[in-house]
mmCIF file of C-alpha atoms and ligand atoms in Angstrom:
data_model
loop_
_atom_site.group_PDB
_atom_site.id
_atom_site.type_symbol
_atom_site.label_atom_id
_atom_site.label_comp_id
_atom_site.label_asym_id
_atom_site.label_seq_id
_atom_site.Cartn_x
_atom_site.Cartn_y
_atom_site.Cartn_z
ATOM 1 C CA MET A 204 0.000 0.000 0.000
ATOM 2 C CA THR A 205 1.406 3.407 -0.866
ATOM 3 C CA GLU A 206 0.908 6.501 1.252
ATOM 4 C CA GLU A 207 -1.569 7.722 -1.344
ATOM 5 C CA GLU A 208 -3.628 4.603 -0.840
ATOM 6 C CA LEU A 209 -4.306 4.861 2.868
ATOM 7 C CA PRO A 210 -7.558 2.944 3.069
ATOM 8 C CA THR A 211 -10.771 4.898 3.343
ATOM 9 C CA THR A 212 -13.355 2.192 2.995
ATOM 10 C CA GLU A 213 -16.794 2.868 4.418
ATOM 11 C CA ALA A 214 -16.165 0.461 7.261
ATOM 12 C CA ASN A 215 -13.071 2.172 8.569
ATOM 13 C CA SER A 216 -13.420 5.729 7.278
ATOM 14 C CA VAL A 217 -12.826 8.501 9.747
ATOM 15 C CA PRO A 218 -14.410 11.765 8.662
ATOM 16 C CA THR A 219 -11.577 13.988 9.890
ATOM 17 C CA VAL A 220 -8.939 11.999 7.995
ATOM 18 C CA PRO A 221 -9.807 11.742 4.322
ATOM 19 C CA ARG A 222 -7.377 10.260 1.774
ATOM 20 C CA MET A 223 -3.770 11.350 1.958
ATOM 21 C CA GLU A 224 -3.477 14.630 0.145
ATOM 22 C CA LYS A 225 -0.499 16.304 -1.350
ATOM 23 C CA ILE A 226 -0.373 19.886 -0.251
ATOM 24 C CA VAL A 227 1.553 21.802 -2.852
ATOM 25 C CA GLY A 228 3.896 24.685 -2.292
ATOM 26 C CA VAL A 229 4.687 23.811 1.312
ATOM 27 C CA ASP A 230 8.161 22.625 2.193
ATOM 28 C CA SER A 231 8.479 23.364 5.888
ATOM 29 C CA GLY A 232 7.336 20.792 8.416
ATOM 30 C CA VAL A 233 5.950 23.420 10.744
ATOM 31 C CA GLU A 234 3.844 25.042 8.048
ATOM 32 C CA THR A 235 2.687 21.647 6.870
ATOM 33 C CA GLN A 236 1.596 20.636 10.334
ATOM 34 C CA ALA A 237 -0.159 23.978 10.840
ATOM 35 C CA LEU A 238 -1.997 23.462 7.587
ATOM 36 C CA ALA A 239 -2.908 19.924 8.626
ATOM 37 C CA ILE A 240 -4.393 21.217 11.884
ATOM 38 C CA GLU A 241 -6.266 23.977 10.083
ATOM 39 C CA THR A 242 -7.710 21.768 7.380
ATOM 40 C CA GLY A 243 -7.977 18.489 9.258
ATOM 41 C CA ARG A 244 -6.062 16.793 6.447
ATOM 42 C CA THR A 245 -3.092 14.496 6.610
ATOM 43 C CA VAL A 246 -0.231 15.411 4.318
ATOM 44 C CA SER A 247 2.567 13.650 2.456
ATOM 45 C CA LYS A 248 6.001 13.977 3.988
ATOM 46 C CA PRO A 249 8.630 15.843 1.936
ATOM 47 C CA ILE A 250 10.656 13.706 -0.472
ATOM 48 C CA LYS A 251 14.408 13.959 0.021
ATOM 49 C CA ILE A 252 16.651 13.396 -3.009
ATOM 50 C CA LEU A 253 20.385 12.952 -2.563
ATOM 51 C CA GLY A 254 22.388 14.257 -5.541
ATOM 52 C CA ILE A 255 25.784 12.689 -6.254
ATOM 53 C CA ALA A 256 28.174 13.986 -8.931
ATOM 54 C CA GLY A 257 30.797 11.630 -10.325
ATOM 55 C CA SER A 258 33.271 14.462 -10.892
ATOM 56 C CA LEU A 259 35.504 16.168 -8.344
ATOM 57 C CA ARG A 260 36.252 19.064 -10.722
ATOM 58 C CA LYS A 261 35.385 22.489 -9.326
ATOM 59 C CA ASP A 262 33.655 23.624 -12.520
ATOM 60 C CA SER A 263 32.207 20.224 -13.330
ATOM 61 C CA TYR A 264 29.324 20.240 -15.800
ATOM 62 C CA ASN A 265 27.799 17.321 -13.955
ATOM 63 C CA LYS A 266 27.808 19.255 -10.678
ATOM 64 C CA LEU A 267 26.204 22.092 -12.615
ATOM 65 C CA LEU A 268 23.583 19.689 -13.989
ATOM 66 C CA LEU A 269 22.650 18.704 -10.428
ATOM 67 C CA ARG A 270 22.276 22.380 -9.546
ATOM 68 C CA VAL A 271 20.022 22.809 -12.575
ATOM 69 C CA ALA A 272 17.976 19.840 -11.333
ATOM 70 C CA SER A 273 17.619 21.474 -7.919
ATOM 71 C CA LYS A 274 15.741 24.330 -9.613
ATOM 72 C CA LEU A 275 13.245 21.969 -11.248
ATOM 73 C CA LEU A 276 11.906 20.178 -8.189
ATOM 74 C CA PRO A 277 8.172 19.777 -7.608
ATOM 75 C CA PRO A 278 6.752 21.146 -4.338
ATOM 76 C CA MET A 279 7.543 19.203 -1.146
ATOM 77 C CA VAL A 280 10.757 17.839 -2.678
ATOM 78 C CA GLN A 281 14.270 18.675 -1.488
ATOM 79 C CA LEU A 282 17.602 17.947 -3.172
ATOM 80 C CA GLU A 283 20.828 17.821 -1.190
ATOM 81 C CA ILE A 284 24.116 17.407 -3.054
ATOM 82 C CA PHE A 285 26.768 15.196 -1.452
ATOM 83 C CA ASP A 286 30.419 15.834 -2.303
ATOM 84 C CA ILE A 287 32.285 12.525 -2.657
ATOM 85 C CA SER A 288 35.752 14.123 -2.657
ATOM 86 C CA GLY A 289 36.359 13.157 1.013
ATOM 87 C CA ILE A 290 35.877 9.445 0.422
ATOM 88 C CA PRO A 291 39.165 7.512 0.642
ATOM 89 C CA LEU A 292 40.239 4.753 -1.715
ATOM 90 C CA TYR A 293 38.430 1.528 -0.925
ATOM 91 C CA ASN A 294 40.429 -1.039 0.973
ATOM 92 C CA GLN A 295 38.697 -4.112 2.333
ATOM 93 C CA ASP A 296 41.172 -4.255 5.234
ATOM 94 C CA MET A 297 39.628 -1.039 6.574
ATOM 95 C CA GLU A 298 36.095 -2.440 6.748
ATOM 96 C CA ALA A 299 36.419 -4.287 10.026
ATOM 97 C CA THR A 300 38.782 -1.962 11.846
ATOM 98 C CA THR A 301 38.824 1.611 10.579
ATOM 99 C CA PHE A 302 35.640 2.085 8.586
ATOM 100 C CA PRO A 303 36.079 5.724 7.438
ATOM 101 C CA GLY A 304 33.874 8.369 9.063
ATOM 102 C CA GLU A 305 33.228 10.079 5.704
ATOM 103 C CA VAL A 306 31.895 6.810 4.296
ATOM 104 C CA LYS A 307 29.638 6.358 7.328
ATOM 105 C CA ILE A 308 28.215 9.835 6.642
ATOM 106 C CA PHE A 309 27.774 8.982 2.955
ATOM 107 C CA LYS A 310 25.978 5.745 3.809
ATOM 108 C CA ARG A 311 23.689 7.491 6.282
ATOM 109 C CA LYS A 312 22.842 10.185 3.704
ATOM 110 C CA ILE A 313 21.953 7.546 1.103
ATOM 111 C CA GLU A 314 19.870 5.569 3.571
ATOM 112 C CA ALA A 315 18.012 8.669 4.780
ATOM 113 C CA ALA A 316 17.215 9.795 1.234
ATOM 114 C CA ASP A 317 14.000 8.757 -0.503
ATOM 115 C CA ALA A 318 15.755 8.807 -3.875
ATOM 116 C CA LEU A 319 19.136 9.291 -5.529
ATOM 117 C CA LEU A 320 20.033 11.408 -8.544
ATOM 118 C CA ILE A 321 23.495 10.577 -9.878
ATOM 119 C CA ALA A 322 25.152 12.839 -12.461
ATOM 120 C CA THR A 323 28.097 11.155 -14.102
ATOM 121 C CA PRO A 324 30.784 12.263 -16.519
ATOM 122 C CA GLU A 325 32.184 9.813 -19.048
ATOM 123 C CA TYR A 326 35.845 8.852 -18.788
ATOM 124 C CA ASN A 327 37.111 6.540 -21.525
ATOM 125 C CA HIS A 328 33.641 5.199 -22.319
ATOM 126 C CA SER A 329 32.862 4.421 -18.695
ATOM 127 C CA TYR A 330 32.068 6.332 -15.527
ATOM 128 C CA PRO A 331 34.866 7.757 -13.356
ATOM 129 C CA GLY A 332 36.768 5.656 -10.872
ATOM 130 C CA VAL A 333 35.997 8.096 -8.041
ATOM 131 C CA LEU A 334 32.312 7.354 -8.457
ATOM 132 C CA LYS A 335 32.837 3.576 -8.548
ATOM 133 C CA ASN A 336 35.018 3.906 -5.462
ATOM 134 C CA ALA A 337 32.282 5.774 -3.581
ATOM 135 C CA ILE A 338 29.646 3.266 -4.715
ATOM 136 C CA ASP A 339 31.783 0.301 -3.651
ATOM 137 C CA TRP A 340 32.241 1.793 -0.178
ATOM 138 C CA ALA A 341 28.528 2.484 0.265
ATOM 139 C CA SER A 342 27.694 -1.086 -0.745
ATOM 140 C CA ARG A 343 29.714 -2.426 2.216
ATOM 141 C CA PRO A 344 30.021 -4.083 4.706
ATOM 142 C CA TYR A 345 28.510 -7.235 3.236
ATOM 143 C CA GLY A 346 24.783 -7.273 3.974
ATOM 144 C CA GLN A 347 24.643 -3.526 4.606
ATOM 145 C CA ASN A 348 24.320 -2.237 1.048
ATOM 146 C CA SER A 349 23.030 1.323 1.423
ATOM 147 C CA PHE A 350 21.606 1.324 -2.108
ATOM 148 C CA ASP A 351 19.234 -1.570 -1.503
ATOM 149 C CA GLY A 352 15.770 -0.754 -2.904
ATOM 150 C CA LYS A 353 16.568 2.928 -3.429
ATOM 151 C CA PRO A 354 14.748 4.738 -6.258
ATOM 152 C CA THR A 355 17.573 6.082 -8.425
ATOM 153 C CA ALA A 356 17.971 8.121 -11.605
ATOM 154 C CA VAL A 357 21.153 8.632 -13.612
ATOM 155 C CA ILE A 358 21.974 11.651 -15.749
ATOM 156 C CA SER A 359 25.148 12.602 -17.604
ATOM 157 C CA ALA A 360 26.786 15.550 -19.289
ATOM 158 C CA SER A 361 29.744 15.766 -21.633
ATOM 159 C CA PRO A 362 31.204 18.318 -24.021
ATOM 160 C CA GLY A 363 31.327 15.433 -26.510
ATOM 161 C CA LEU A 364 28.678 14.399 -28.997
ATOM 162 C CA PHE A 365 27.463 11.312 -27.130
ATOM 163 C CA GLY A 366 26.769 12.972 -23.778
ATOM 164 C CA GLY A 367 28.108 10.140 -21.621
ATOM 165 C CA ILE A 368 25.743 7.424 -22.827
ATOM 166 C CA ALA A 369 28.344 4.657 -22.370
ATOM 167 C CA ALA A 370 29.065 5.852 -18.826
ATOM 168 C CA GLN A 371 25.349 5.794 -18.026
ATOM 169 C CA ASP A 372 24.902 2.276 -19.391
ATOM 170 C CA GLN A 373 27.750 0.917 -17.315
ATOM 171 C CA LEU A 374 26.720 2.784 -14.187
ATOM 172 C CA LYS A 375 23.154 1.521 -14.500
ATOM 173 C CA GLN A 376 24.419 -2.048 -14.762
ATOM 174 C CA VAL A 377 26.224 -1.648 -11.443
ATOM 175 C CA LEU A 378 23.246 0.076 -9.809
ATOM 176 C CA LEU A 379 21.005 -2.792 -10.904
ATOM 177 C CA ALA A 380 23.385 -5.243 -9.265
ATOM 178 C CA LEU A 381 23.029 -3.195 -6.072
ATOM 179 C CA ASN A 382 19.246 -3.588 -6.243
ATOM 180 C CA THR A 383 18.414 0.084 -6.767
ATOM 181 C CA ARG A 384 15.071 0.851 -8.377
ATOM 182 C CA LEU A 385 16.208 2.558 -11.554
ATOM 183 C CA VAL A 386 14.095 5.082 -13.402
ATOM 184 C CA PRO A 387 14.627 4.089 -17.039
ATOM 185 C CA GLN A 388 12.981 6.977 -18.866
ATOM 186 C CA PRO A 389 13.435 9.604 -20.125
ATOM 187 C CA ALA A 390 17.180 9.318 -20.711
ATOM 188 C CA VAL A 391 18.893 12.589 -19.823
ATOM 189 C CA ILE A 392 22.140 12.540 -21.806
ATOM 190 C CA VAL A 393 23.442 16.071 -22.222
ATOM 191 C CA SER A 394 25.839 16.181 -25.183
ATOM 192 C CA SER A 395 27.728 19.384 -26.138
ATOM 193 C CA VAL A 396 26.924 20.525 -22.623
ATOM 194 C CA GLN A 397 28.973 23.729 -22.894
ATOM 195 C CA GLN A 398 26.330 24.996 -25.345
ATOM 196 C CA LYS A 399 23.397 23.984 -23.140
ATOM 197 C CA ILE A 400 24.238 25.140 -19.621
ATOM 198 C CA ASN A 401 25.936 28.454 -18.943
ATOM 199 C CA PRO A 402 28.447 28.822 -16.069
ATOM 200 C CA ASP A 403 25.742 30.356 -13.857
ATOM 201 C CA GLY A 404 23.794 27.118 -14.067
ATOM 202 C CA ASN A 405 21.136 28.394 -16.436
ATOM 203 C CA LEU A 406 19.777 25.806 -18.796
ATOM 204 C CA LEU A 407 19.695 27.089 -22.375
ATOM 205 C CA ASP A 408 18.263 24.030 -24.083
ATOM 206 C CA PRO A 409 14.479 23.405 -24.024
ATOM 207 C CA ASN A 410 14.793 19.664 -24.732
ATOM 208 C CA THR A 411 17.120 19.130 -21.784
ATOM 209 C CA LEU A 412 14.757 21.158 -19.611
ATOM 210 C CA GLN A 413 11.808 19.020 -20.673
ATOM 211 C CA PHE A 414 13.568 15.661 -20.256
ATOM 212 C CA LEU A 415 15.201 16.557 -16.949
ATOM 213 C CA THR A 416 11.937 17.833 -15.494
ATOM 214 C CA GLN A 417 10.166 14.655 -16.590
ATOM 215 C CA LEU A 418 12.885 12.401 -15.182
ATOM 216 C CA ILE A 419 12.748 14.173 -11.809
ATOM 217 C CA THR A 420 8.963 13.835 -11.797
ATOM 218 C CA ASN A 421 9.241 10.102 -12.526
ATOM 219 C CA LEU A 422 11.864 9.707 -9.799
ATOM 220 C CA VAL A 423 9.719 11.544 -7.250
ATOM 221 C CA ASN A 424 6.662 9.459 -8.169
ATOM 222 C CA LEU A 425 8.653 6.268 -7.697
ATOM 223 C CA ALA A 426 10.050 7.540 -4.398
ATOM 224 C CA ARG A 427 6.547 8.414 -3.145
ATOM 225 C CA HIS A 428 5.431 4.911 -4.064
ATOM 226 C CA PHE A 429 8.167 3.232 -2.041
ATOM 227 C CA SER A 430 8.633 5.729 0.756
ATOM 228 C CA PRO A 431 7.048 4.306 3.899
ATOM 229 C CA TYR A 432 4.290 6.391 5.291
ATOM 230 C CA GLU A 433 5.738 8.261 8.257
ATOM 231 C CA PRO A 434 3.247 10.533 9.966
ATOM 232 C CA THR A 435 5.993 13.057 10.802
ATOM 233 C CA PHE A 436 3.963 16.127 10.034
ATOM 234 C CA ILE A 437 0.573 14.987 11.196
ATOM 235 C CA ALA A 438 -1.201 17.166 13.720
ATOM 236 C CA PRO A 439 -0.767 15.515 17.157
ATOM 237 C CA ALA A 440 -4.511 15.051 17.583
ATOM 238 C CA LEU A 441 -4.617 12.937 14.419
ATOM 239 C CA LYS A 442 -1.718 10.659 15.339
ATOM 240 C CA PRO A 443 -3.748 8.098 17.361
ATOM 241 C CA ILE A 444 -6.267 7.830 14.524
ATOM 242 C CA ILE A 445 -3.519 7.246 11.957
ATOM 243 C CA ALA A 446 -1.737 4.797 14.261
ATOM 244 C CA ASP A 447 -4.970 2.875 14.698
ATOM 245 C CA ARG A 448 -5.494 2.711 10.946
ATOM 246 C CA LEU A 449 -1.968 1.539 10.328
ATOM 247 C CA LYS A 450 -2.444 -1.144 12.997
ATOM 248 C CA ARG A 451 -5.489 -2.434 11.118
ATOM 249 C CA GLU A 452 -3.861 -2.091 7.673
ATOM 250 C CA PRO A 453 -0.076 -2.111 8.223
ATOM 251 C CA HIS A 454 2.101 -0.462 5.640
ATOM 252 C CA PRO A 455 4.241 -3.046 3.795
HETATM 253 C C1 LIG B 909 37.143 12.466 -20.764
HETATM 254 N N1 LIG B 909 36.089 12.975 -21.490
HETATM 255 C C2 LIG B 909 35.270 12.120 -22.223
HETATM 256 N N2 LIG B 909 34.071 12.553 -22.754
HETATM 257 C C3 LIG B 909 33.263 11.701 -23.411
HETATM 258 O O1 LIG B 909 32.182 12.103 -23.856
HETATM 259 N N3 LIG B 909 33.617 10.384 -23.589
HETATM 260 C C4 LIG B 909 34.776 9.886 -23.085
HETATM 261 O O2 LIG B 909 35.033 8.717 -23.231
HETATM 262 C C5 LIG B 909 35.646 10.774 -22.391
HETATM 263 N N4 LIG B 909 36.813 10.314 -21.850
HETATM 264 C C6 LIG B 909 37.511 11.100 -20.964
HETATM 265 C C7 LIG B 909 38.555 10.557 -20.231
HETATM 266 C C8 LIG B 909 39.183 11.304 -19.261
HETATM 267 C C9 LIG B 909 40.251 10.679 -18.429
HETATM 268 C C10 LIG B 909 38.810 12.649 -19.054
HETATM 269 C C11 LIG B 909 39.488 13.485 -17.977
HETATM 270 C C12 LIG B 909 37.826 13.216 -19.801
HETATM 271 C C13 LIG B 909 35.756 14.402 -21.408
HETATM 272 C C14 LIG B 909 34.812 14.666 -20.255
HETATM 273 O O3 LIG B 909 33.495 14.381 -20.700
HETATM 274 C C15 LIG B 909 34.909 16.127 -19.828
HETATM 275 O O4 LIG B 909 36.189 16.356 -19.271
HETATM 276 C C16 LIG B 909 33.818 16.516 -18.865
HETATM 277 O O5 LIG B 909 33.832 17.911 -18.700
HETATM 278 C C17 LIG B 909 33.988 15.826 -17.526
HETATM 279 O O6 LIG B 909 32.848 16.026 -16.731
HETATM 280 P P1 LIG B 909 32.753 17.206 -15.655
HETATM 281 O O7 LIG B 909 34.004 17.180 -14.815
HETATM 282 O O8 LIG B 909 32.661 18.497 -16.433
HETATM 283 O O9 LIG B 909 31.517 16.931 -14.884
#
């Protein structure tokens, strides 16, 4: 059952708590709760996307592409960008004894996110080693793969004519092995990127705008589907009613 499908059959319907409703244009928990009290409605919790760029370069186009994405978010959606430059080279010897603090933070960020948006460059027809290194760390220790079940979208940008398509294909193969839930369409492959995004992060290409907006929408929809219903922002008076409902119809 998704959060949108909280049951409201005649038998168990509670007049003050109709179906879950998205309240648009509200991104603060306090405001959301106030609105819930005022209207007597329950509300969806905000969706948190973690953005990861596969380039450490200061002026990276892929970092810029993530910043462009952050301007295209639907209401009640947040995007935080994680910088992987502090992640050390993977060494299995370190797993048991000196698991790096930066990797612990990275794993926690992935686990706390409802969805991932990964922007990758293409290096020699694949994705960069720094990104693979970060992914390998976050997949460990064995049995504690932080990517498990995570809704994930991949985008790429390159000054070249093919926009990083080979890098995307290879990255997606790895992400599938890690049991992410990949958003397959639309493909956002930004070729000749220097002509499409200016250094201030303004998108100059209508097709990229359209595809990127659609991909983010698809990612958010998938994340809402799999995100467990957490009544974080429910007015306190409604919490026992929700808890009772969930007891009768537990969320998967
Ligand atoms: C590249 N570049 C590149 N581009 C591409 O489209 N296909 C490729 O196979 C490669 N190969 C490649 C190898 C190496 C080692 C480097 C450093 C670069 C060019 C690359 O797309 C370009 O430098 C981008 O600007 C890198 O992405 P960021 O850093 O701008 O996000």
